[in-house]
Short mmCIF file of C-alpha atoms in Angstrom, two decimals:
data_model
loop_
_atom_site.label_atom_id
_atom_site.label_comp_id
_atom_site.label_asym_id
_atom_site.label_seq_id
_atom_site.Cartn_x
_atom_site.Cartn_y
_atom_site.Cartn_z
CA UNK A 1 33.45 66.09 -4.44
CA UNK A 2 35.56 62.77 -5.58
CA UNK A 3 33.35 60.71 -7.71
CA UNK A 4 35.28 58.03 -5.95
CA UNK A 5 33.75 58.01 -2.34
CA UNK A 6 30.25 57.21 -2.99
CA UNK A 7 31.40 54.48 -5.32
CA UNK A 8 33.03 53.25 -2.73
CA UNK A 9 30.48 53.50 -0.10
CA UNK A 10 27.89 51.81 -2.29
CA UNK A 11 30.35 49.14 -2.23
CA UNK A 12 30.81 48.49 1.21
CA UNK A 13 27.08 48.80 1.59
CA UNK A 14 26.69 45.83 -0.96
CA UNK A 15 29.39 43.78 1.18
CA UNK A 16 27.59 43.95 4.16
CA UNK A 17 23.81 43.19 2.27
CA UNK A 18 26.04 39.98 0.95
CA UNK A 19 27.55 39.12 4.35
CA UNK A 20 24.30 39.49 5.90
CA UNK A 21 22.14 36.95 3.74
CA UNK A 22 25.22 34.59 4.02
CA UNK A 23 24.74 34.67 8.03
CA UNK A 24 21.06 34.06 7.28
CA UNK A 25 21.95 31.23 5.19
CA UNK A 26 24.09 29.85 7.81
CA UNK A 27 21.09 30.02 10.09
CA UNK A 28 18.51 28.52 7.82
CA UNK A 29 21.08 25.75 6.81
CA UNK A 30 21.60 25.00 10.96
CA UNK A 31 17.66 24.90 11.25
CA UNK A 32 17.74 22.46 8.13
CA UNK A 33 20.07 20.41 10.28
CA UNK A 34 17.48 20.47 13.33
CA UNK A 35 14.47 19.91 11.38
CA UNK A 36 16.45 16.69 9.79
CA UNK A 37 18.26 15.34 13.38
CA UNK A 38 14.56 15.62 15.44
CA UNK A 39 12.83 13.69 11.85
CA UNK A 40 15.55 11.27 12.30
CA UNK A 41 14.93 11.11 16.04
CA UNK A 42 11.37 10.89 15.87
CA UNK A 43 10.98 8.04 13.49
CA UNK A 44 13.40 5.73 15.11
CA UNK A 45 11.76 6.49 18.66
CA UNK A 46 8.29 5.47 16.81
CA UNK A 47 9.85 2.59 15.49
CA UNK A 48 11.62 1.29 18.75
CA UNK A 49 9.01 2.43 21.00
CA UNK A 50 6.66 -0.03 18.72
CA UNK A 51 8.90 -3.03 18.63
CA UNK A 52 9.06 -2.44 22.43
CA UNK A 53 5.81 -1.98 23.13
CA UNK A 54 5.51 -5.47 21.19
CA UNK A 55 8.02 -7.22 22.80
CA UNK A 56 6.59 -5.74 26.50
CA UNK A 57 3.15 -7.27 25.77
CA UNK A 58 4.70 -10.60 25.08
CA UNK A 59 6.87 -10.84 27.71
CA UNK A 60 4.06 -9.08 30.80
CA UNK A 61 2.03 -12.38 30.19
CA UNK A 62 4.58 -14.52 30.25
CA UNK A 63 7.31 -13.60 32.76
CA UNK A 64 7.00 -9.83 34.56
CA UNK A 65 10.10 -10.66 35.69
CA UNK A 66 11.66 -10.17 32.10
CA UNK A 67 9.39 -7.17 31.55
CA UNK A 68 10.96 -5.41 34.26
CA UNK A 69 14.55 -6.18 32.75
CA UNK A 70 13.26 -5.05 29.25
CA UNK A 71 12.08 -1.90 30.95
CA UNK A 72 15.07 -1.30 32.44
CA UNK A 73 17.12 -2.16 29.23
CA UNK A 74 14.74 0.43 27.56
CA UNK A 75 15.70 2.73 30.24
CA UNK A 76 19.44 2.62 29.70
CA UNK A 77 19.33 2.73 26.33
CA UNK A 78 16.85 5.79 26.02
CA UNK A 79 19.44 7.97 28.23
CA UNK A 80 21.97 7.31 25.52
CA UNK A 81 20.05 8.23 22.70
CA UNK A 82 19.50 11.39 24.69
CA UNK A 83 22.91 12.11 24.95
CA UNK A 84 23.43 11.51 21.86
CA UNK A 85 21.02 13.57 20.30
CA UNK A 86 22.06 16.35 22.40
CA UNK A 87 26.02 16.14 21.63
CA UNK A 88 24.58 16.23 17.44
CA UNK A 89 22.69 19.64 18.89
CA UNK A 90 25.78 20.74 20.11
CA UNK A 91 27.76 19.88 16.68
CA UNK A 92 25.32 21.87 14.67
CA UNK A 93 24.82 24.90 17.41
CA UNK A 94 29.07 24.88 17.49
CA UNK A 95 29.53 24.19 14.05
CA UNK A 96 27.20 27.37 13.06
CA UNK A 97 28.45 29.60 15.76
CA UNK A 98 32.30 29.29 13.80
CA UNK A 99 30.75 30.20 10.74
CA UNK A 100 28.77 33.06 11.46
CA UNK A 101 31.71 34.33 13.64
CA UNK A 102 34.06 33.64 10.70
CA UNK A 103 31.95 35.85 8.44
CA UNK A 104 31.20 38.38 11.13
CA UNK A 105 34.90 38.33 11.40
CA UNK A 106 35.56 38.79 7.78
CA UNK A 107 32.77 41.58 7.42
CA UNK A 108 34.65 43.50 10.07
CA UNK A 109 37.63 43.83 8.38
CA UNK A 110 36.23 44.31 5.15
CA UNK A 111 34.54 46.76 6.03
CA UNK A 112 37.11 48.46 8.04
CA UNK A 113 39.34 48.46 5.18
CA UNK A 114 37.15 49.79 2.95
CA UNK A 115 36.08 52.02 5.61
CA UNK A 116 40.22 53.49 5.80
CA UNK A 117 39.96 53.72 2.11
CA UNK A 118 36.99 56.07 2.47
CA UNK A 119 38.90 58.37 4.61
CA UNK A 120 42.29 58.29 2.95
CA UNK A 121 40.39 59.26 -0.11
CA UNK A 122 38.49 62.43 1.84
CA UNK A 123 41.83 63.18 3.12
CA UNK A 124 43.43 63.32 0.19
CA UNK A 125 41.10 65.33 -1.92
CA UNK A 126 39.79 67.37 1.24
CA UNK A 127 39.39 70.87 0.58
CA UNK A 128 41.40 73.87 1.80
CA UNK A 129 40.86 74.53 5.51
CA UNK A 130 39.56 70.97 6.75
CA UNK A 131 43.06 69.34 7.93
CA UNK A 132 41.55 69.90 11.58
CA UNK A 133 38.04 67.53 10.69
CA UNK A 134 40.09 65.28 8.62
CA UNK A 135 42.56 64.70 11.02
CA UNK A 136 39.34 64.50 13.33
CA UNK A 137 37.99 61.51 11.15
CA UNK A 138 40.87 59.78 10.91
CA UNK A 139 42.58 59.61 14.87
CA UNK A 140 38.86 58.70 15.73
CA UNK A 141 38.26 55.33 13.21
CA UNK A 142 42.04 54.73 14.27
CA UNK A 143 40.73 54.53 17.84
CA UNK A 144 37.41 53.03 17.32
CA UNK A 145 39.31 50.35 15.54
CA UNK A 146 41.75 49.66 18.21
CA UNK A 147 39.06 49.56 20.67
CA UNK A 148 37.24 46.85 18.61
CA UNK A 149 40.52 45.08 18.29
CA UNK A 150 41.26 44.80 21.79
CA UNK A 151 37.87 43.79 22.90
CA UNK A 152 37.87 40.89 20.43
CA UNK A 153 40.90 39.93 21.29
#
């Protein structure tokens, strides 16, 4: 047997170990980003729900009219930080989804090239009397890789 092929195979098997932690590392840097926007998000709701809550006190024994307006400022404003806390959600979700389909991507073909290397190899140093499997090996990944083309694509 060609020395060559399980040399080979050990290193496809090591690109897709190092493609795999590098999706993981995606996803742990995405959570990072979470964990840091809803910190963010809680502290300045703490902090504007206390001036608020300052400000409402003042103003309920004074004037209720007012605190009704501040409520309703509070109200409008509160909706926008909500949307805008959910469109930074959506940055991080979109901006991790590219990357792990980029690498996903990349794996794919790596390993589909290294894959065809593989089989050229066992086709070239095949031994008498397995054209017919060899062949075999080779229309099939042909195929399979067409069909993964076309449903990508």
């Amino acid at each position: 047997m060609n020395m060559q092929v399980p040399e080979q195979i050990a290193t496809a098997q090591k690109v897709g170990v190092e493609a795999l932690y590098r999706v993981f590392n995606t996803a742990f840097d995405a959570y990072e980003k979470f964990v840091a926007l809803n910190v963010q998000a809680a502290k300045a709701s703490i902090l504007e729900n206390e001036a608020v809550a300052s400000e409402a006190l003042a103003l309920s024994a004074k004037d209720p009219q007012s605190f009704f307006k501040l409520q309703s400022r509070q109200s409008q404003a509160t909706t926008k930080k909500v949307q805008a806390y959910w469109q930074h959600v959506n940055e991080i979700a979109t901006e991790t989804q590219s990357q792990v389909l980029a690498s996903t991507e990349k794996l794919a073909s790596g390993y589909v090239r290294e894959t065809q290397v593989i089989i050229d190899n066992l086709a070239k140093n095949a031994p008498a009397q397995n054209e017919v499997i060899t062949a075999f090996w080779s229309k099939g990944f042909g195929a399979t890789w067409d069909a993964g083309k076309a449903l990508n694509h």
